[in-house]
mmCIF file of C-alpha atoms in Angstrom:
data_model
loop_
_atom_site.group_PDB
_atom_site.id
_atom_site.type_symbol
_atom_site.label_atom_id
_atom_site.label_comp_id
_atom_site.label_asym_id
_atom_site.label_seq_id
_atom_site.Cartn_x
_atom_site.Cartn_y
_atom_site.Cartn_z
ATOM 1 C CA MET O 1 80.821 139.472 45.054
ATOM 2 C CA ALA O 2 78.608 136.341 45.011
ATOM 3 C CA SER O 3 75.689 136.270 42.961
ATOM 4 C CA HIS O 4 72.883 135.495 44.727
ATOM 5 C CA PRO O 5 70.898 132.039 44.429
ATOM 6 C CA ARG O 6 68.450 131.703 41.682
ATOM 7 C CA GLN O 7 64.612 132.713 42.565
ATOM 8 C CA ALA O 8 63.296 129.237 41.199
ATOM 9 C CA LEU O 9 65.249 127.426 43.944
ATOM 10 C CA ARG O 10 63.122 125.651 46.434
ATOM 11 C CA PHE O 11 64.761 125.501 49.868
ATOM 12 C CA HIS O 12 63.292 122.042 51.683
ATOM 13 C CA ILE O 13 63.319 122.951 55.597
ATOM 14 C CA ILE O 14 63.688 120.770 58.606
ATOM 15 C CA VAL O 15 63.304 123.015 62.176
ATOM 16 C CA ASN O 16 63.748 120.723 65.150
ATOM 17 C CA ALA O 17 61.167 121.887 67.562
ATOM 18 C CA ARG O 18 63.758 120.971 70.814
ATOM 19 C CA SER O 19 66.501 122.589 69.974
ATOM 20 C CA GLY O 20 67.220 126.978 70.512
ATOM 21 C CA ARG O 21 65.156 128.810 72.880
ATOM 22 C CA MET O 22 62.614 129.870 70.430
ATOM 23 C CA ASP O 23 59.570 127.691 70.210
ATOM 24 C CA ALA O 24 58.802 125.563 67.344
ATOM 25 C CA GLN O 25 55.688 128.108 66.311
ATOM 26 C CA SER O 26 57.906 131.146 66.754
ATOM 27 C CA LYS O 27 60.669 129.447 64.487
ATOM 28 C CA CYS O 28 58.301 128.597 61.699
ATOM 29 C CA ALA O 29 56.368 131.962 61.373
ATOM 30 C CA THR O 30 59.982 134.298 61.327
ATOM 31 C CA ILE O 31 60.898 131.566 58.398
ATOM 32 C CA ARG O 32 58.186 132.434 57.161
ATOM 33 C CA LYS O 33 57.586 135.525 56.925
ATOM 34 C CA ILE O 34 61.232 136.344 55.425
ATOM 35 C CA LEU O 35 61.078 133.896 52.498
ATOM 36 C CA ASP O 36 57.137 135.300 51.661
ATOM 37 C CA GLU O 37 58.203 138.514 51.688
ATOM 38 C CA CYS O 38 60.994 137.550 49.619
ATOM 39 C CA GLY O 39 58.648 135.401 47.249
ATOM 40 C CA ARG O 40 61.090 132.040 47.693
ATOM 41 C CA ASP O 41 59.641 128.827 47.579
ATOM 42 C CA TYR O 42 60.188 126.515 50.455
ATOM 43 C CA ILE O 43 58.551 123.769 52.185
ATOM 44 C CA LEU O 44 58.839 123.412 56.211
ATOM 45 C CA HIS O 45 58.922 120.295 57.852
ATOM 46 C CA VAL O 46 58.647 120.191 61.651
ATOM 47 C CA VAL O 47 60.287 117.682 64.102
ATOM 48 C CA HIS O 48 59.015 117.408 67.337
ATOM 49 C CA ASP O 49 60.759 113.731 68.335
ATOM 50 C CA ALA O 50 64.822 113.918 67.646
ATOM 51 C CA LYS O 51 64.117 109.767 66.631
ATOM 52 C CA ALA O 52 62.179 111.107 63.976
ATOM 53 C CA LEU O 53 64.773 113.489 62.350
ATOM 54 C CA ARG O 54 66.721 110.667 60.568
ATOM 55 C CA ALA O 55 64.112 109.608 58.787
ATOM 56 C CA ILE O 56 62.715 112.869 57.940
ATOM 57 C CA ALA O 57 65.976 114.225 57.202
ATOM 58 C CA LYS O 58 66.101 111.289 54.257
ATOM 59 C CA LYS O 59 62.771 111.954 52.941
ATOM 60 C CA THR O 60 63.624 115.665 52.527
ATOM 61 C CA VAL O 61 67.016 115.031 50.645
ATOM 62 C CA ASP O 62 65.167 112.888 48.463
ATOM 63 C CA GLU O 63 62.579 115.821 47.477
ATOM 64 C CA ALA O 64 65.538 118.077 47.138
ATOM 65 C CA ARG O 65 67.174 116.192 44.655
ATOM 66 C CA ARG O 66 64.285 115.285 42.359
ATOM 67 C CA ASP O 67 63.819 119.617 42.864
ATOM 68 C CA GLY O 68 67.421 120.426 42.675
ATOM 69 C CA GLY O 69 65.869 122.158 45.721
ATOM 70 C CA VAL O 70 68.321 123.274 49.148
ATOM 71 C CA VAL O 71 68.469 121.243 52.406
ATOM 72 C CA VAL O 72 67.601 123.412 55.535
ATOM 73 C CA ILE O 73 68.401 122.189 59.249
ATOM 74 C CA ALA O 74 66.744 124.754 61.679
ATOM 75 C CA GLY O 75 68.927 123.233 65.094
ATOM 76 C CA GLY O 76 71.842 122.377 67.165
ATOM 77 C CA ASP O 77 74.993 120.750 65.768
ATOM 78 C CA GLY O 78 73.742 117.403 66.933
ATOM 79 C CA SER O 79 70.716 117.965 64.232
ATOM 80 C CA ILE O 80 73.092 119.398 61.670
ATOM 81 C CA ASN O 81 75.076 116.242 61.507
ATOM 82 C CA MET O 82 72.072 114.144 61.755
ATOM 83 C CA VAL O 83 70.837 115.787 58.700
ATOM 84 C CA ALA O 84 74.498 116.114 57.146
ATOM 85 C CA GLN O 85 74.746 112.837 57.118
ATOM 86 C CA ALA O 86 71.720 112.098 54.583
ATOM 87 C CA VAL O 87 72.817 114.668 52.414
ATOM 88 C CA LEU O 88 76.571 113.759 52.125
ATOM 89 C CA GLY O 89 76.816 112.686 48.537
ATOM 90 C CA SER O 90 73.450 113.174 47.631
ATOM 91 C CA GLY O 91 74.772 116.210 45.569
ATOM 92 C CA CYS O 92 72.187 118.670 47.448
ATOM 93 C CA THR O 93 73.275 122.134 48.396
ATOM 94 C CA PHE O 94 73.203 122.140 52.243
ATOM 95 C CA ALA O 95 72.591 125.209 54.641
ATOM 96 C CA VAL O 96 71.952 125.991 58.024
ATOM 97 C CA LEU O 97 69.657 127.988 60.374
ATOM 98 C CA PRO O 98 71.898 127.688 63.523
ATOM 99 C CA GLN O 99 69.880 127.254 67.099
ATOM 100 C CA GLY O 100 71.544 125.245 69.453
ATOM 101 C CA THR O 101 73.705 125.859 72.476
ATOM 102 C CA PHE O 102 77.496 126.645 71.143
ATOM 103 C CA ASN O 103 76.334 126.595 67.065
ATOM 104 C CA TYR O 104 80.320 125.965 66.815
ATOM 105 C CA PHE O 105 79.563 124.580 62.981
ATOM 106 C CA GLY O 106 77.259 127.952 62.026
ATOM 107 C CA ARG O 107 79.726 130.267 63.722
ATOM 108 C CA THR O 108 82.566 128.459 61.807
ATOM 109 C CA HIS O 109 81.322 129.620 58.842
ATOM 110 C CA GLY O 110 80.148 132.847 59.342
ATOM 111 C CA ILE O 111 76.148 132.247 60.013
ATOM 112 C CA PRO O 112 74.294 134.227 62.395
ATOM 113 C CA GLU O 113 73.033 132.963 65.769
ATOM 114 C CA ASP O 114 70.051 135.059 64.912
ATOM 115 C CA LEU O 115 67.496 133.006 63.056
ATOM 116 C CA GLU O 116 65.814 135.701 61.197
ATOM 117 C CA GLN O 117 69.926 137.564 60.141
ATOM 118 C CA ALA O 118 70.052 133.413 59.365
ATOM 119 C CA VAL O 119 67.020 133.317 56.831
ATOM 120 C CA ARG O 120 68.630 136.516 55.312
ATOM 121 C CA ALA O 121 71.999 135.385 55.145
ATOM 122 C CA MET O 122 70.834 132.298 53.794
ATOM 123 C CA LEU O 123 69.328 134.360 50.658
ATOM 124 C CA MET O 124 72.195 136.011 49.814
ATOM 125 C CA ALA O 125 74.787 132.958 50.155
ATOM 126 C CA SER O 126 77.366 130.877 47.366
ATOM 127 C CA VAL O 127 78.020 127.023 47.235
ATOM 128 C CA CYS O 128 81.392 126.665 49.529
ATOM 129 C CA PRO O 129 82.963 123.147 50.212
ATOM 130 C CA VAL O 130 83.440 122.317 53.647
ATOM 131 C CA GLN O 131 85.484 118.871 54.832
ATOM 132 C CA VAL O 132 83.447 116.442 56.711
ATOM 133 C CA GLY O 133 85.337 114.068 59.192
ATOM 134 C CA MET O 134 84.307 110.360 59.659
ATOM 135 C CA VAL O 135 84.410 107.402 62.169
ATOM 136 C CA ASN O 136 83.772 104.155 60.604
ATOM 137 C CA ASN O 137 80.340 105.061 58.690
ATOM 138 C CA ARG O 138 79.404 107.735 61.079
ATOM 139 C CA ILE O 139 80.425 111.629 59.996
ATOM 140 C CA PHE O 140 81.110 114.524 62.775
ATOM 141 C CA LEU O 141 81.488 117.862 61.236
ATOM 142 C CA VAL O 142 82.522 119.704 64.715
ATOM 143 C CA ASN O 143 83.879 117.058 66.411
ATOM 144 C CA ALA O 144 84.264 113.342 67.588
ATOM 145 C CA SER O 145 85.544 111.816 70.977
ATOM 146 C CA LEU O 146 85.311 109.271 73.229
ATOM 147 C CA GLY O 147 86.685 108.362 77.215
ATOM 148 C CA LEU O 148 86.017 111.716 79.367
ATOM 149 C CA TYR O 149 84.321 114.045 76.948
ATOM 150 C CA PRO O 150 81.281 112.166 75.852
ATOM 151 C CA LYS O 151 80.270 111.755 79.735
ATOM 152 C CA LEU O 152 80.704 115.220 80.277
ATOM 153 C CA LEU O 153 78.442 115.543 76.987
ATOM 154 C CA GLU O 154 75.848 112.838 78.725
ATOM 155 C CA ASP O 155 75.914 115.137 81.750
ATOM 156 C CA ARG O 156 75.149 117.873 80.262
ATOM 157 C CA GLU O 157 71.647 116.987 78.619
ATOM 158 C CA VAL O 158 70.863 116.047 81.850
ATOM 159 C CA TYR O 159 71.505 119.140 83.242
ATOM 160 C CA LYS O 160 70.228 120.940 80.594
ATOM 161 C CA ARG O 161 66.984 118.901 80.929
ATOM 162 C CA GLN O 162 67.051 120.443 84.700
ATOM 163 C CA LEU O 163 67.793 123.724 84.510
ATOM 164 C CA GLY O 164 67.578 124.394 80.531
ATOM 165 C CA ARG O 165 69.641 125.213 77.957
ATOM 166 C CA SER O 166 72.573 127.878 78.221
ATOM 167 C CA ARG O 167 76.473 127.983 78.635
ATOM 168 C CA LEU O 168 76.346 128.641 82.238
ATOM 169 C CA VAL O 169 74.723 125.285 82.590
ATOM 170 C CA ALA O 170 77.466 123.566 80.070
ATOM 171 C CA LEU O 171 80.064 125.187 82.926
ATOM 172 C CA TRP O 172 78.584 123.525 85.504
ATOM 173 C CA SER O 173 77.831 120.179 84.538
ATOM 174 C CA ALA O 174 81.198 120.402 83.459
ATOM 175 C CA ILE O 175 82.556 120.804 87.076
ATOM 176 C CA VAL O 176 80.222 118.067 88.402
ATOM 177 C CA THR O 177 81.133 115.854 85.814
ATOM 178 C CA ILE O 178 85.204 116.331 86.372
ATOM 179 C CA TRP O 179 84.135 115.787 90.243
ATOM 180 C CA ARG O 180 83.941 112.401 89.653
ATOM 181 C CA GLN O 181 86.172 109.153 89.203
ATOM 182 C CA HIS O 182 86.441 108.191 86.064
ATOM 183 C CA ARG O 183 88.165 105.413 83.701
ATOM 184 C CA ASN O 184 91.292 105.338 82.195
ATOM 185 C CA LEU O 185 91.430 104.442 78.593
ATOM 186 C CA ARG O 186 93.644 101.837 77.335
ATOM 187 C CA ILE O 187 94.228 102.269 73.366
ATOM 188 C CA ARG O 188 96.341 101.732 70.436
ATOM 189 C CA ILE O 189 96.695 104.621 67.452
ATOM 190 C CA ASP O 190 97.325 103.449 64.416
ATOM 191 C CA GLN O 191 98.524 106.680 62.631
ATOM 192 C CA ASP O 192 99.881 107.638 59.421
ATOM 193 C CA GLY O 193 101.841 104.687 59.639
ATOM 194 C CA GLU O 194 103.025 104.301 62.943
ATOM 195 C CA THR O 195 101.924 102.344 66.050
ATOM 196 C CA ARG O 196 101.191 103.244 69.544
ATOM 197 C CA ASP O 197 100.057 102.363 72.957
ATOM 198 C CA LEU O 198 98.418 105.039 74.902
ATOM 199 C CA LEU O 199 96.752 105.682 78.162
ATOM 200 C CA THR O 200 94.493 108.814 77.987
ATOM 201 C CA GLN O 201 91.305 110.232 79.853
ATOM 202 C CA THR O 202 90.175 110.945 76.340
ATOM 203 C CA VAL O 203 90.775 111.274 72.546
ATOM 204 C CA PHE O 204 89.290 113.762 70.737
ATOM 205 C CA VAL O 205 89.892 114.494 67.611
ATOM 206 C CA GLY O 206 88.521 117.205 66.118
ATOM 207 C CA ASN O 207 87.239 119.154 62.598
ATOM 208 C CA ASN O 208 86.439 122.470 63.765
ATOM 209 C CA ARG O 209 89.212 125.568 63.956
ATOM 210 C CA LEU O 210 86.795 127.735 65.783
ATOM 211 C CA GLN O 211 86.607 125.219 68.715
ATOM 212 C CA LEU O 212 90.271 124.045 69.041
ATOM 213 C CA GLU O 213 91.587 127.684 69.020
ATOM 214 C CA GLN O 214 89.268 129.256 71.611
ATOM 215 C CA VAL O 215 91.313 126.415 73.952
ATOM 216 C CA GLY O 216 94.200 127.097 72.629
ATOM 217 C CA ILE O 217 95.613 124.034 70.037
ATOM 218 C CA PRO O 218 98.576 125.177 68.064
ATOM 219 C CA PRO O 219 98.159 125.945 64.044
ATOM 220 C CA ALA O 220 99.918 122.867 63.469
ATOM 221 C CA ALA O 221 97.333 120.581 64.880
ATOM 222 C CA GLN O 222 94.664 122.381 62.867
ATOM 223 C CA PRO O 223 92.107 120.262 60.806
ATOM 224 C CA GLY O 224 92.057 121.277 57.081
ATOM 225 C CA ASP O 225 93.761 120.445 54.020
ATOM 226 C CA GLY O 226 92.458 116.684 54.221
ATOM 227 C CA ARG O 227 93.768 116.629 58.350
ATOM 228 C CA LEU O 228 92.088 116.023 61.416
ATOM 229 C CA ALA O 229 93.163 117.499 64.782
ATOM 230 C CA VAL O 230 93.755 115.158 67.365
ATOM 231 C CA VAL O 231 93.971 115.885 71.065
ATOM 232 C CA THR O 232 94.553 113.404 74.016
ATOM 233 C CA LEU O 233 94.728 114.024 77.883
ATOM 234 C CA ARG O 234 96.956 112.252 80.146
ATOM 235 C CA PRO O 235 95.620 110.623 83.594
ATOM 236 C CA VAL O 236 95.442 113.327 86.192
ATOM 237 C CA GLY O 237 94.001 114.445 89.065
ATOM 238 C CA LYS O 238 91.024 115.779 90.152
ATOM 239 C CA PHE O 239 92.325 119.111 90.223
ATOM 240 C CA SER O 240 94.415 119.214 87.327
ATOM 241 C CA LEU O 241 91.597 118.325 85.580
ATOM 242 C CA PHE O 242 90.142 121.843 87.137
ATOM 243 C CA GLY O 243 92.986 123.609 86.076
ATOM 244 C CA LEU O 244 92.820 122.135 82.496
ATOM 245 C CA LEU O 245 89.323 123.323 82.557
ATOM 246 C CA LEU O 246 90.299 126.913 83.491
ATOM 247 C CA ARG O 247 93.554 126.470 80.652
ATOM 248 C CA GLY O 248 90.860 125.592 78.099
ATOM 249 C CA ALA O 249 88.412 128.932 79.021
ATOM 250 C CA ALA O 250 91.378 130.933 78.599
ATOM 251 C CA GLY O 251 92.635 129.880 75.011
ATOM 252 C CA THR O 252 95.732 128.046 76.628
ATOM 253 C CA LEU O 253 94.917 124.152 76.757
ATOM 254 C CA ASP O 254 97.722 123.005 74.763
ATOM 255 C CA ALA O 255 100.954 124.776 77.272
ATOM 256 C CA ALA O 256 99.516 122.174 79.603
ATOM 257 C CA ASP O 257 102.361 119.093 79.950
ATOM 258 C CA SER O 258 99.054 116.724 80.292
ATOM 259 C CA VAL O 259 97.802 117.878 76.730
ATOM 260 C CA ASP O 260 98.862 116.356 73.518
ATOM 261 C CA SER O 261 98.091 117.504 70.299
ATOM 262 C CA PHE O 262 98.751 116.872 66.623
ATOM 263 C CA ALA O 263 97.085 115.960 63.216
ATOM 264 C CA ALA O 264 96.403 112.632 61.624
ATOM 265 C CA THR O 265 94.906 111.607 57.723
ATOM 266 C CA ASP O 266 93.987 108.540 58.933
ATOM 267 C CA MET O 267 93.901 107.092 62.104
ATOM 268 C CA THR O 268 92.660 104.040 63.865
ATOM 269 C CA ILE O 269 92.001 103.729 67.871
ATOM 270 C CA LYS O 270 91.199 100.236 69.148
ATOM 271 C CA PRO O 271 91.268 99.301 72.847
ATOM 272 C CA ARG O 272 94.190 96.843 74.327
ATOM 273 C CA PHE O 273 91.766 95.319 76.804
ATOM 274 C CA ALA O 274 87.749 95.322 76.114
ATOM 275 C CA LEU O 275 85.004 93.187 77.266
ATOM 276 C CA SER O 276 82.952 94.356 74.442
ATOM 277 C CA ALA O 277 83.313 95.121 71.067
ATOM 278 C CA TRP O 278 81.691 98.257 70.774
ATOM 279 C CA SER O 279 82.895 101.835 71.781
ATOM 280 C CA LYS O 280 80.885 105.091 73.166
ATOM 281 C CA VAL O 281 81.365 107.501 70.685
ATOM 282 C CA ALA O 282 80.264 110.928 70.678
ATOM 283 C CA LEU O 283 79.975 112.937 67.419
ATOM 284 C CA ASP O 284 78.788 116.525 67.536
ATOM 285 C CA GLY O 285 77.468 116.154 71.026
ATOM 286 C CA GLU O 286 75.666 113.288 70.432
ATOM 287 C CA ILE O 287 76.399 109.968 71.189
ATOM 288 C CA PHE O 288 76.990 107.300 69.423
ATOM 289 C CA TRP O 289 77.771 102.675 70.213
ATOM 290 C CA LEU O 290 80.099 102.451 67.305
ATOM 291 C CA ARG O 291 81.923 98.741 66.288
ATOM 292 C CA SER O 292 86.077 98.818 67.335
ATOM 293 C CA PRO O 293 88.409 99.342 66.051
ATOM 294 C CA LEU O 294 87.698 102.810 65.103
ATOM 295 C CA ARG O 295 88.822 104.679 61.973
ATOM 296 C CA PHE O 296 89.264 108.008 61.791
ATOM 297 C CA LYS O 297 89.677 110.099 58.373
ATOM 298 C CA VAL O 298 88.689 112.624 56.322
ATOM 299 C CA ALA O 299 85.223 112.126 53.846
ATOM 300 C CA SER O 300 86.022 111.632 50.293
ATOM 301 C CA GLU O 301 84.159 114.407 49.050
ATOM 302 C CA PRO O 302 82.919 117.899 51.097
ATOM 303 C CA LEU O 303 79.328 118.477 52.174
ATOM 304 C CA LEU O 304 78.419 121.726 49.525
ATOM 305 C CA LEU O 305 77.560 124.388 52.218
ATOM 306 C CA LEU O 306 76.102 127.642 51.365
ATOM 307 C CA LYS O 307 77.602 130.059 53.182
ATOM 308 C CA PRO O 308 77.027 133.716 53.433
ATOM 309 C CA ALA O 309 78.330 136.733 51.042
ATOM 310 C CA ASN O 310 80.498 138.227 53.727
ATOM 311 C CA ALA O 311 81.951 134.913 55.128
ATOM 312 C CA ALA O 312 82.901 133.309 52.066
ATOM 313 C CA THR O 313 86.480 133.360 50.973
ATOM 314 C CA GLY O 314 87.261 130.389 48.240
ATOM 315 C CA VAL O 315 88.836 128.240 51.182
ATOM 316 C CA ALA O 316 86.432 126.387 53.234
ATOM 317 C CA ASP O 317 88.225 124.555 56.709
ATOM 318 C CA GLY O 318 91.602 124.141 54.589
ATOM 319 C CA LEU O 319 89.828 122.951 51.218
ATOM 320 C CA HIS O 320 90.927 124.762 48.291
ATOM 321 C CA TYR O 321 88.306 124.973 45.990
ATOM 322 C CA GLY O 322 86.458 127.582 44.114
ATOM 323 C CA HIS O 323 83.579 129.487 45.479
ATOM 324 C CA GLU O 324 80.544 127.843 42.692
ATOM 325 C CA ASN O 325 77.671 129.816 42.592
ATOM 326 C CA ILE O 326 74.225 128.219 43.374
ATOM 327 C CA ASP O 327 72.513 129.000 39.966
ATOM 328 C CA LYS O 328 75.105 126.401 38.073
#
């Protein structure tokens, strides 16, 4: 059974005011109530402007390093990514209070989506190493993609601002996006010593078993043990894309002839014909412009995640490390 974190440990908590359905005041009140009840030491940083998150994350990591505390983010997968980018390599322990729409990272590691339950689970958690994906100098915990998938995410954000954050809104947005015309990608992939040219509508690189299992990607292509999952889609028409959307919902995506999936430990993607040296890439739901070529690999060190005791198995995302009590 996992041991409890020592009482003197301070939690440095970043709250993304815009994530989830609860307002910032309610989130902070819930967090304060539980931590005060348990006599725990903590500092709250509330972020109202997403543009300020990166700077606040860096400052918070510096504070946590000085007192040996834990860096905590209450937000969606995009916010988690931004804070994890600052935490990785710092030696700090990392904790997550999922507040997004899909919460793939939190759900994969058994962290409750209910905020009160997540805070209580954090107090009973143990340190577990988690594999981190990288593309150039940016990390991703759930997925990285280029082509059609980033466009789906961009359009989804527009609809969320108009209609609110929900999985139903996300589905409707995907249907509308698929109906439009899209440009195919002509790329060259160098993967584990092999080179091939490809015409594809999207390239999806996954680092989250839950998301990939839900759409039907087979175990042989799953991430873990230093591997990332790669999914490509051959050019198809609109109605075939709708069919693929249904297959993904049913968990049978890999049975489609137009879908290819494989595992890779080191992969470079570069456009065969490009007017710009920059590529639009989605990382855990956030859009970035990265300079080509794009090199995908697993980070040289894991993220030290506080994982709930009832979800702890000693193996995180295929990384074979022993559990470490946070008291150490």
